[in-house]
Every structure is written in structure tokens, then in C-alpha cells.
XYZ file of N, CA and C in Angstrom:
645
model
N -11.280 -1.553 -10.204
C -12.638 -1.195 -9.821
C -13.316 -0.461 -10.968
N -14.618 -0.619 -11.045
C -15.404 0.166 -11.990
C -16.643 0.634 -11.252
N -16.685 1.939 -10.918
C -17.792 2.469 -10.146
C -18.679 3.423 -10.913
N -18.278 3.791 -12.120
C -19.088 4.605 -13.030
C -18.666 4.251 -14.447
N -19.614 4.210 -15.364
C -19.246 4.005 -16.751
C -20.220 4.740 -17.653
N -19.798 4.960 -18.899
C -20.625 5.668 -19.868
C -21.199 4.689 -20.883
N -22.423 4.991 -21.338
C -23.081 4.204 -22.380
C -23.503 5.143 -23.515
N -22.540 5.896 -24.023
C -22.821 6.839 -25.106
C -22.708 6.112 -26.439
N -23.631 5.196 -26.652
C -23.602 4.318 -27.815
C -24.781 4.639 -28.718
N -24.506 4.792 -30.008
C -25.592 4.955 -30.964
C -26.369 3.640 -31.060
N -27.700 3.655 -30.824
C -28.468 2.410 -30.801
C -28.317 1.567 -32.061
N -28.305 2.182 -33.235
C -28.191 1.417 -34.464
C -26.813 0.753 -34.571
N -25.783 1.489 -34.186
C -24.437 0.922 -34.195
C -24.347 -0.243 -33.229
N -24.931 -0.078 -32.057
C -24.909 -1.133 -31.052
C -25.574 -2.401 -31.579
N -26.722 -2.245 -32.229
C -27.432 -3.396 -32.757
C -26.624 -4.132 -33.808
N -25.921 -3.382 -34.649
C -25.123 -4.000 -35.700
C -23.887 -4.693 -35.139
N -23.181 -4.016 -34.225
C -21.923 -4.538 -33.705
C -22.143 -5.813 -32.895
N -23.226 -5.857 -32.128
C -23.471 -6.995 -31.247
C -24.493 -7.979 -31.807
N -24.918 -7.773 -33.025
C -25.871 -8.683 -33.678
C -27.083 -8.944 -32.795
N -27.703 -7.860 -32.337
C -28.826 -7.990 -31.420
C -30.094 -8.396 -32.148
N -30.884 -9.243 -31.479
C -32.094 -9.776 -32.094
C -33.330 -8.955 -31.780
N -33.320 -8.212 -30.671
C -34.532 -7.500 -30.266
C -34.443 -6.018 -30.591
N -35.532 -5.309 -30.333
C -35.602 -3.878 -30.616
C -34.750 -3.082 -29.643
N -34.182 -1.983 -30.136
C -33.379 -1.092 -29.289
C -34.152 0.175 -28.930
N -35.463 0.129 -29.055
C -36.259 1.339 -28.851
C -36.168 1.852 -27.421
N -35.829 0.982 -26.466
C -35.769 1.407 -25.066
C -34.360 1.797 -24.635
N -33.384 1.688 -25.527
C -32.011 2.001 -25.149
C -31.816 3.517 -25.099
N -31.272 3.993 -23.979
C -31.025 5.422 -23.804
C -29.549 5.657 -23.522
N -28.803 6.293 -24.427
C -27.395 6.598 -24.165
C -27.257 7.494 -22.935
N -26.244 7.224 -22.097
C -26.043 8.014 -20.880
C -24.568 8.292 -20.643
N -24.305 9.456 -20.091
C -22.929 9.870 -19.820
C -22.318 9.095 -18.672
N -23.104 8.821 -17.627
C -22.582 8.129 -16.451
C -23.657 7.247 -15.840
N -23.308 5.986 -15.629
C -24.180 5.024 -14.956
C -23.520 4.652 -13.634
N -24.289 4.636 -12.545
C -23.774 4.361 -11.213
C -24.348 3.056 -10.670
N -23.659 2.411 -9.719
C -24.219 1.218 -9.081
C -25.604 1.507 -8.509
N -26.503 0.551 -8.646
C -27.874 0.714 -8.193
C -28.812 1.210 -9.267
N -28.249 1.716 -10.379
C -29.072 2.201 -11.485
C -29.266 1.101 -12.528
N -30.270 1.298 -13.370
C -30.514 0.373 -14.469
C -29.560 0.662 -15.618
N -29.145 -0.384 -16.295
C -28.279 -0.243 -17.468
C -28.637 -1.333 -18.467
N -28.237 -1.138 -19.696
C -28.504 -2.113 -20.745
C -27.383 -3.137 -20.800
N -27.748 -4.411 -20.796
C -26.775 -5.498 -20.892
C -27.239 -6.477 -21.966
N -26.298 -7.247 -22.480
C -26.589 -8.227 -23.527
C -26.437 -9.626 -22.952
N -27.450 -10.461 -23.156
C -27.423 -11.855 -22.709
C -27.787 -12.754 -23.883
N -27.500 -14.047 -23.730
C -27.916 -15.030 -24.717
C -29.253 -15.616 -24.295
N -30.221 -15.610 -25.200
C -31.538 -16.173 -24.932
C -32.037 -16.860 -26.190
N -32.323 -18.134 -26.065
C -32.815 -18.928 -27.206
C -31.889 -18.818 -28.408
N -30.594 -18.813 -28.125
C -29.598 -18.795 -29.190
C -29.360 -17.455 -29.835
N -29.913 -16.374 -29.273
C -29.748 -15.047 -29.847
C -29.203 -14.074 -28.807
N -28.568 -13.004 -29.283
C -28.123 -11.922 -28.402
C -29.296 -10.979 -28.164
N -29.638 -10.796 -26.900
C -30.800 -9.987 -26.539
C -30.374 -8.880 -25.585
N -30.864 -7.674 -25.825
C -30.591 -6.536 -24.957
C -31.652 -6.471 -23.866
N -31.204 -6.422 -22.603
C -32.120 -6.350 -21.472
C -31.674 -5.224 -20.547
N -32.609 -4.716 -19.772
C -32.294 -3.690 -18.771
C -32.220 -4.362 -17.409
N -31.094 -4.176 -16.726
C -30.881 -4.778 -15.417
C -30.298 -3.756 -14.456
N -30.420 -4.044 -13.175
C -29.867 -3.152 -12.147
C -28.422 -3.537 -11.872
N -27.575 -2.506 -11.771
C -26.151 -2.745 -11.540
C -25.907 -3.002 -10.057
N -25.404 -4.186 -9.753
C -25.157 -4.630 -8.388
C -25.787 -6.004 -8.213
N -24.998 -7.054 -8.367
C -25.543 -8.406 -8.431
C -26.101 -8.872 -7.098
N -27.312 -9.422 -7.138
C -27.948 -10.037 -5.963
C -27.976 -11.539 -6.198
N -27.209 -12.338 -5.449
C -27.232 -13.789 -5.633
C -28.637 -14.335 -5.420
N -28.966 -15.398 -6.123
C -30.329 -15.942 -6.042
C -30.678 -16.422 -4.641
N -29.643 -16.730 -3.824
C -29.893 -17.244 -2.487
C -29.942 -16.139 -1.422
N -29.752 -14.886 -1.815
C -29.680 -13.785 -0.845
C -31.031 -13.542 -0.163
N -30.990 -13.170 1.123
C -32.194 -12.832 1.872
C -32.579 -11.367 1.707
N -31.603 -10.525 1.379
C -31.829 -9.083 1.327
C -31.176 -8.519 0.078
N -31.906 -7.710 -0.657
C -31.376 -7.156 -1.901
C -30.269 -6.140 -1.687
N -30.103 -5.660 -0.466
C -29.080 -4.654 -0.205
C -27.664 -5.182 -0.412
N -27.508 -6.499 -0.479
C -26.187 -7.065 -0.740
C -25.665 -6.633 -2.101
N -26.582 -6.295 -3.012
C -26.181 -5.869 -4.351
C -25.332 -4.611 -4.355
N -25.487 -3.778 -3.330
C -24.705 -2.540 -3.257
C -23.208 -2.824 -3.093
N -22.872 -4.034 -2.618
C -21.474 -4.403 -2.417
C -20.923 -5.252 -3.564
N -21.806 -5.720 -4.442
C -21.395 -6.685 -5.453
C -21.546 -6.126 -6.866
N -21.172 -4.863 -7.056
C -21.249 -4.296 -8.407
C -20.000 -4.631 -9.222
N -18.949 -5.121 -8.568
C -17.757 -5.619 -9.244
C -17.428 -7.019 -8.732
N -16.807 -7.824 -9.587
C -16.334 -9.156 -9.211
C -14.934 -9.341 -9.781
N -14.039 -9.920 -8.987
C -12.662 -10.117 -9.447
C -12.601 -11.245 -10.466
N -12.023 -10.949 -11.596
C -11.870 -11.955 -12.647
C -11.113 -13.180 -12.131
N -10.122 -12.970 -11.263
C -9.263 -14.067 -10.817
C -9.981 -15.067 -9.925
N -11.059 -14.642 -9.249
C -11.697 -15.516 -8.250
C -13.197 -15.683 -8.434
N -13.796 -15.012 -9.406
C -15.254 -15.035 -9.540
C -15.803 -16.431 -9.794
N -15.020 -17.286 -10.459
C -15.517 -18.640 -10.744
C -15.531 -19.527 -9.519
N -14.999 -19.021 -8.381
C -14.962 -19.796 -7.144
C -15.808 -19.188 -6.023
N -16.081 -17.905 -6.069
C -16.810 -17.232 -5.000
C -18.290 -17.635 -5.003
N -18.874 -17.922 -3.817
C -20.287 -18.331 -3.766
C -21.245 -17.348 -4.426
N -20.959 -16.065 -4.337
C -21.877 -15.065 -4.898
C -21.867 -15.060 -6.423
N -20.781 -15.549 -7.041
C -20.627 -15.392 -8.484
C -20.458 -16.692 -9.260
N -20.072 -17.786 -8.612
C -19.631 -18.955 -9.370
C -20.734 -19.580 -10.220
N -21.985 -19.570 -9.758
C -23.055 -20.137 -10.576
C -23.331 -19.258 -11.795
N -23.317 -17.944 -11.592
C -23.504 -17.033 -12.716
C -22.359 -17.171 -13.712
N -21.148 -17.385 -13.214
C -20.001 -17.576 -14.106
C -20.248 -18.741 -15.048
N -20.833 -19.809 -14.534
C -21.056 -20.998 -15.349
C -22.304 -20.909 -16.218
N -23.307 -20.112 -15.786
C -24.589 -20.173 -16.468
C -25.150 -18.838 -16.953
N -24.715 -17.712 -16.382
C -25.357 -16.438 -16.706
C -24.303 -15.343 -16.887
N -23.705 -15.331 -18.057
C -22.740 -14.285 -18.387
C -23.421 -13.213 -19.223
N -22.880 -12.027 -19.189
C -23.455 -10.939 -19.966
C -22.360 -10.017 -20.465
N -22.730 -9.171 -21.411
C -21.871 -8.102 -21.908
C -22.511 -6.775 -21.559
N -21.708 -5.823 -21.127
C -22.211 -4.499 -20.785
C -21.624 -3.506 -21.784
N -22.405 -3.086 -22.796
C -21.882 -2.150 -23.797
C -21.476 -0.828 -23.140
N -20.370 -0.283 -23.584
C -19.881 0.950 -22.966
C -18.984 1.700 -23.941
N -18.751 2.966 -23.606
C -17.768 3.762 -24.330
C -16.665 4.260 -23.405
N -16.747 3.959 -22.122
C -15.698 4.392 -21.207
C -16.083 4.178 -19.762
N -15.098 4.332 -18.865
C -15.355 4.238 -17.429
C -14.564 5.324 -16.710
N -14.939 5.574 -15.472
C -14.372 6.683 -14.705
C -13.559 6.189 -13.509
N -12.490 6.885 -13.238
C -11.757 6.754 -11.979
C -11.456 8.163 -11.482
N -11.249 8.285 -10.177
C -11.021 9.589 -9.563
C -9.625 9.648 -8.960
N -9.018 10.831 -9.031
C -7.726 11.056 -8.397
C -7.774 12.375 -7.650
N -7.280 12.343 -6.435
C -7.293 13.554 -5.603
C -6.364 14.607 -6.185
N -6.861 15.823 -6.237
C -6.086 16.917 -6.795
C -5.050 17.409 -5.801
N -3.864 17.729 -6.294
C -2.814 18.263 -5.440
C -3.220 19.635 -4.929
N -3.128 19.818 -3.619
C -3.498 21.093 -3.026
C -4.979 21.354 -3.014
N -5.783 20.327 -3.382
C -7.226 20.524 -3.456
C -7.986 19.977 -2.268
N -7.247 19.613 -1.200
C -7.918 19.067 -0.025
C -8.561 17.730 -0.353
N -9.844 17.614 -0.044
C -10.555 16.352 -0.262
C -11.143 16.244 -1.667
N -10.949 17.247 -2.491
C -11.537 17.247 -3.827
C -10.825 16.245 -4.732
N -11.604 15.497 -5.502
C -11.063 14.536 -6.456
C -11.570 14.874 -7.850
N -10.735 14.618 -8.818
C -11.083 14.910 -10.200
C -11.363 13.616 -10.945
N -12.494 13.537 -11.667
C -12.789 12.314 -12.437
C -12.007 12.282 -13.741
N -11.580 11.087 -14.124
C -10.939 10.864 -15.413
C -11.705 9.773 -16.150
N -11.918 10.008 -17.431
C -12.709 9.095 -18.253
C -11.763 8.311 -19.149
N -11.833 6.980 -19.099
C -10.950 6.122 -19.879
C -11.715 5.507 -21.039
N -11.115 5.572 -22.232
C -11.752 5.072 -23.439
C -10.752 4.305 -24.287
N -11.240 3.711 -25.380
C -10.355 3.187 -26.390
C -9.771 4.347 -27.181
N -8.725 4.049 -27.924
C -8.090 5.109 -28.705
C -9.025 5.688 -29.758
N -9.890 4.842 -30.327
C -10.812 5.354 -31.340
C -12.128 5.823 -30.727
N -12.219 5.783 -29.379
C -13.425 6.190 -28.651
C -14.653 5.402 -29.105
N -14.414 4.166 -29.501
C -15.492 3.321 -29.994
C -16.151 2.501 -28.898
N -17.068 1.634 -29.332
C -17.820 0.779 -28.420
C -16.991 -0.441 -28.052
N -17.007 -0.787 -26.770
C -16.462 -2.057 -26.302
C -17.475 -2.638 -25.321
N -17.159 -3.768 -24.724
C -18.076 -4.385 -23.759
C -17.323 -4.815 -22.518
N -17.889 -4.533 -21.355
C -17.373 -5.127 -20.130
C -17.843 -6.573 -20.060
N -16.995 -7.459 -19.576
C -17.418 -8.823 -19.287
C -18.170 -8.801 -17.954
N -19.377 -9.337 -17.951
C -20.195 -9.291 -16.741
C -20.877 -10.608 -16.432
N -21.503 -10.653 -15.277
C -22.310 -11.787 -14.825
C -23.661 -11.247 -14.393
N -24.701 -12.054 -14.530
C -26.017 -11.569 -14.117
C -26.767 -12.643 -13.337
N -27.750 -12.187 -12.576
C -28.561 -13.087 -11.745
C -30.014 -12.645 -11.751
N -30.883 -13.585 -11.469
C -32.314 -13.316 -11.295
C -32.657 -13.628 -9.840
N -33.212 -12.639 -9.123
C -33.494 -12.777 -7.695
C -34.950 -12.437 -7.409
N -35.575 -13.235 -6.579
C -36.971 -13.013 -6.227
C -37.084 -12.558 -4.781
N -37.767 -11.454 -4.578
C -37.952 -10.945 -3.221
C -38.774 -11.927 -2.401
N -38.399 -12.135 -1.130
C -39.215 -12.994 -0.262
C -40.633 -12.446 -0.151
N -41.649 -13.305 -0.019
C -43.048 -12.844 0.041
C -43.300 -11.768 1.092
N -42.697 -11.886 2.264
C -42.927 -10.884 3.315
C -42.378 -9.528 2.902
N -41.249 -9.521 2.213
C -40.643 -8.278 1.761
C -41.491 -7.651 0.659
N -42.086 -8.464 -0.186
C -42.955 -7.953 -1.229
C -44.142 -7.215 -0.622
N -44.713 -7.784 0.424
C -45.861 -7.156 1.073
C -45.482 -5.799 1.645
N -44.304 -5.697 2.252
C -43.863 -4.426 2.828
C -43.678 -3.364 1.752
N -43.071 -3.749 0.636
C -42.745 -2.785 -0.405
C -43.967 -2.310 -1.177
N -44.912 -3.197 -1.379
C -46.012 -2.901 -2.284
C -47.327 -2.595 -1.577
N -47.315 -2.544 -0.252
C -48.565 -2.371 0.496
C -49.268 -1.065 0.158
N -48.498 -0.004 -0.091
C -49.097 1.312 -0.306
C -49.078 1.749 -1.768
N -48.912 0.823 -2.678
C -48.870 1.184 -4.089
C -50.084 0.624 -4.819
N -50.495 1.349 -5.842
C -51.595 0.882 -6.678
C -51.096 -0.128 -7.714
N -49.879 0.111 -8.187
C -49.279 -0.809 -9.146
C -48.329 -1.742 -8.409
N -48.357 -2.999 -8.755
C -47.493 -3.981 -8.118
C -46.300 -4.267 -9.022
N -45.124 -3.724 -8.679
C -43.938 -3.997 -9.500
C -43.603 -5.491 -9.469
N -42.829 -5.919 -10.435
C -42.425 -7.319 -10.479
C -41.609 -7.665 -9.239
N -41.910 -8.788 -8.619
C -41.129 -9.200 -7.441
C -39.761 -9.740 -7.818
N -39.487 -9.903 -9.111
C -38.224 -10.468 -9.572
C -37.292 -9.350 -10.043
N -36.056 -9.381 -9.561
C -35.039 -8.415 -9.974
C -33.961 -9.138 -10.772
N -33.566 -8.538 -11.895
C -32.428 -9.032 -12.652
C -31.295 -8.031 -12.482
N -30.161 -8.530 -12.043
C -29.042 -7.654 -11.682
C -27.750 -8.184 -12.308
N -26.733 -7.313 -12.356
C -25.465 -7.730 -12.965
C -24.281 -7.140 -12.210
N -23.117 -7.713 -12.480
C -21.859 -7.212 -11.953
C -20.850 -7.153 -13.084
N -19.832 -6.306 -12.941
C -18.784 -6.148 -13.943
C -17.493 -6.754 -13.409
N -16.848 -7.587 -14.213
C -15.582 -8.193 -13.807
C -14.454 -7.167 -13.854
N -13.531 -7.304 -12.914
C -12.352 -6.429 -12.894
C -11.094 -7.275 -12.871
N -9.969 -6.627 -13.175
C -8.672 -7.300 -13.214
C -7.595 -6.287 -12.833
N -6.339 -6.738 -12.645
C -5.260 -5.779 -12.384
C -5.162 -4.767 -13.520
N -4.778 -3.527 -13.224
C -4.802 -2.461 -14.242
C -3.597 -2.513 -15.167
N -3.750 -1.868 -16.323
C -2.571 -1.630 -17.151
C -1.801 -0.450 -16.543
N -0.692 -0.073 -17.169
C 0.156 0.971 -16.586
C -0.580 2.292 -16.436
N -1.422 2.620 -17.417
C -2.121 3.899 -17.382
C -3.117 3.957 -16.238
N -4.019 2.985 -16.175
C -5.051 3.002 -15.132
C -4.432 2.799 -13.759
N -3.307 2.094 -13.704
C -2.641 1.854 -12.430
C -2.223 3.115 -11.711
N -2.122 4.224 -12.427
C -1.797 5.500 -11.781
C -2.985 6.054 -11.003
N -4.177 5.498 -11.245
C -5.396 6.013 -10.638
C -6.062 4.995 -9.708
N -5.918 3.706 -10.028
C -6.583 2.686 -9.213
C -5.873 1.354 -9.392
N -6.056 0.457 -8.396
C -5.382 -0.840 -8.456
C -6.200 -1.915 -9.166
N -7.353 -1.537 -9.740
C -8.162 -2.457 -10.534
C -8.699 -1.721 -11.760
N -9.058 -2.490 -12.778
C -9.735 -1.927 -13.943
C -10.721 -2.976 -14.460
N -11.763 -2.556 -15.161
C -12.737 -3.525 -15.663
C -12.160 -4.375 -16.796
N -12.705 -5.574 -16.934
C -12.348 -6.451 -18.048
C -13.105 -5.965 -19.277
N -12.371 -5.548 -20.295
C -12.950 -4.940 -21.497
C -12.721 -5.861 -22.683
N -13.789 -6.169 -23.409
C -13.718 -7.070 -24.556
C -14.064 -6.323 -25.844
N -13.433 -6.725 -26.933
C -13.845 -6.228 -28.231
C -15.239 -6.771 -28.537
N -16.150 -5.952 -29.049
C -17.521 -6.423 -29.306
C -17.589 -7.679 -30.155
N -16.718 -7.760 -31.158
C -16.765 -8.920 -32.042
C -16.332 -10.214 -31.359
N -15.713 -10.091 -30.183
C -15.300 -11.272 -29.440
C -16.212 -11.549 -28.244
N -17.269 -10.744 -28.106
C -18.164 -10.918 -26.970
C -18.856 -12.264 -26.946
N -19.122 -12.827 -28.117
C -19.828 -14.106 -28.180
C -19.056 -15.203 -27.455
N -17.731 -15.130 -27.479
C -16.925 -16.144 -26.800
C -17.141 -16.106 -25.291
N -17.426 -14.920 -24.755
C -17.696 -14.811 -23.328
C -19.114 -15.257 -22.989
N -20.065 -14.959 -23.852
C -21.458 -15.300 -23.569
C -21.712 -16.805 -23.615
N -20.947 -17.531 -24.384
C -21.154 -18.972 -24.484
C -20.741 -19.642 -23.181
N -21.719 -20.226 -22.482
C -21.413 -20.887 -21.213
C -20.619 -22.150 -21.484
N -19.828 -22.538 -20.495
C -18.992 -23.719 -20.657
C -17.986 -23.797 -19.535
N -16.829 -24.323 -19.846
C -15.819 -24.555 -18.818
C -14.747 -23.479 -18.782
N -15.044 -22.296 -19.325
C -14.076 -21.209 -19.308
C -13.733 -20.848 -17.866
N -12.456 -20.922 -17.532
C -12.012 -20.594 -16.188
C -11.444 -19.196 -16.102
N -11.108 -18.790 -14.886
C -10.632 -17.430 -14.662
C -9.334 -17.142 -15.413
N -8.542 -18.169 -15.693
C -7.257 -17.962 -16.365
C -7.326 -18.229 -17.865
N -8.538 -18.444 -18.378
C -8.683 -18.820 -19.781
C -8.974 -17.655 -20.717
N -9.008 -16.434 -20.208
C -9.190 -15.288 -21.090
C -7.985 -15.194 -22.036
N -8.262 -14.920 -23.293
C -7.195 -14.725 -24.260
C -6.899 -13.223 -24.333
N -5.649 -12.864 -24.096
C -5.307 -11.440 -24.047
C -5.663 -10.715 -25.333
N -5.642 -11.417 -26.448
C -5.955 -10.777 -27.725
C -7.403 -10.320 -27.806
N -8.262 -10.845 -26.924
C -9.668 -10.454 -26.934
C -9.904 -9.176 -26.136
N -8.936 -8.783 -25.341
C -9.103 -7.632 -24.466
C -8.698 -6.352 -25.181
N -9.277 -5.250 -24.738
C -8.895 -3.945 -25.277
C -8.327 -3.103 -24.147
N -7.470 -2.177 -24.505
C -6.796 -1.324 -23.533
C -7.379 0.086 -23.581
N -7.668 0.676 -22.432
C -8.171 2.050 -22.431
C -7.029 3.061 -22.492
N -7.382 4.275 -22.885
C -6.443 5.395 -22.802
C -7.131 6.504 -22.031
N -6.333 7.405 -21.495
C -6.889 8.473 -20.687
C -7.570 9.520 -21.560
N -8.726 9.953 -21.118
C -9.413 11.065 -21.784
C -10.106 11.859 -20.699
N -9.630 13.052 -20.433
C -10.168 13.839 -19.311
C -11.417 14.593 -19.727
């Protein structure tokens, strides 16, 4: 599972590492991003890597209600290419989510219900990317009227959202949770963004990076 992650990335470094084509003037480094919040993701557009801001929690294009996104902020790597909510995005709309770490919680001994967060990073505390999927969803006309009836400005009726793939954990993360996000080296992100016949079992282990504990 990945329910919080950090985007403490220097914008210039991010642009260089991911060969981004557009401006990074809107990128804001953050300590913790939560489901339902906006985050920066990288997609392929017109043959270039482009940084876009999307809401975390994928809303399938066929959904009647955007609230489904609250349940779809993660997708299992093993089954995402088959699940109705994710399979079209797997084939056509992949993304990279730049990050410097993610959080898991463990209940403290003798602390009752209190849990302590742990931050997982690479050994060099550098930039990596989560493998993700994204979708474009349009609010039904009746829902648009309800949301925008009392506003002077009319927000876009189209939402772009994403989800982060997860997989079984390594030994370290397994002490805290039974899932961990799929983490890619930035220089190998292009292989994930290229749409094609890549299946759930076609990830090359050499492209993945392993986190270490950092409290």
C-alpha cells in the first residue's frame, strides 16, 4: 500500500532527470501528499515527457460518481492489467509519479492506538518514480450544475486523476505492511510510459529500486 508519499524534489533536478519538456514553474516540493490531493505526475504527450498536476485517486472514465476515486488510489501490479477500473489505463495512460519516499505506520508498543510513521527512501535519498496509471473523467452534466450553481467561476468539468501501482513488499517494508509501491529508477521510466503489450509479469527487476528505512 502507498497512502502517503513525499515529493521533496528540486525542480531543476527533476527536469533534468526525467527529460521534461514543459516548465516546472508550478511544481511545489511537499513533505507529504495524501489521497485526494493534487500531485505532479509525468505523462507522454506528443512524444515528450510532460509534467501535469492530477488528483490522487483514479476515477475510471465510465464512473458515475467521482467518490470512487477515494478507493482507487492504489492498484495491484499483479492484476491491474485485467481489472475493469485500470485495464484501459494500463494499455493507454501510464504515468510516473516523482517522489523521494513513502510512509507506512506501525503501532507503538504500549502506546495504545497510537501509530508511528516511518519514511522509506532510497539509500542515497535520491529521486525515484512510482509506476502509475491515469485517467480523464468528465462530471455528468447534472452533477456539474449542482457543484457550480453558487460559484462565480466555473471550474473545469474534467478531472485528471492517477493511481500508484503496488506489489508485495521487500523484507524491510514487510515488517510494516503487506504491500509496497512499485518504484522505478528515473532513467528507466521511459520504458513504463511507452504504451504497448507490457503485461503485469513483464517488469524487469533490474528497473526497480529498493527502499530503506528512514525514520
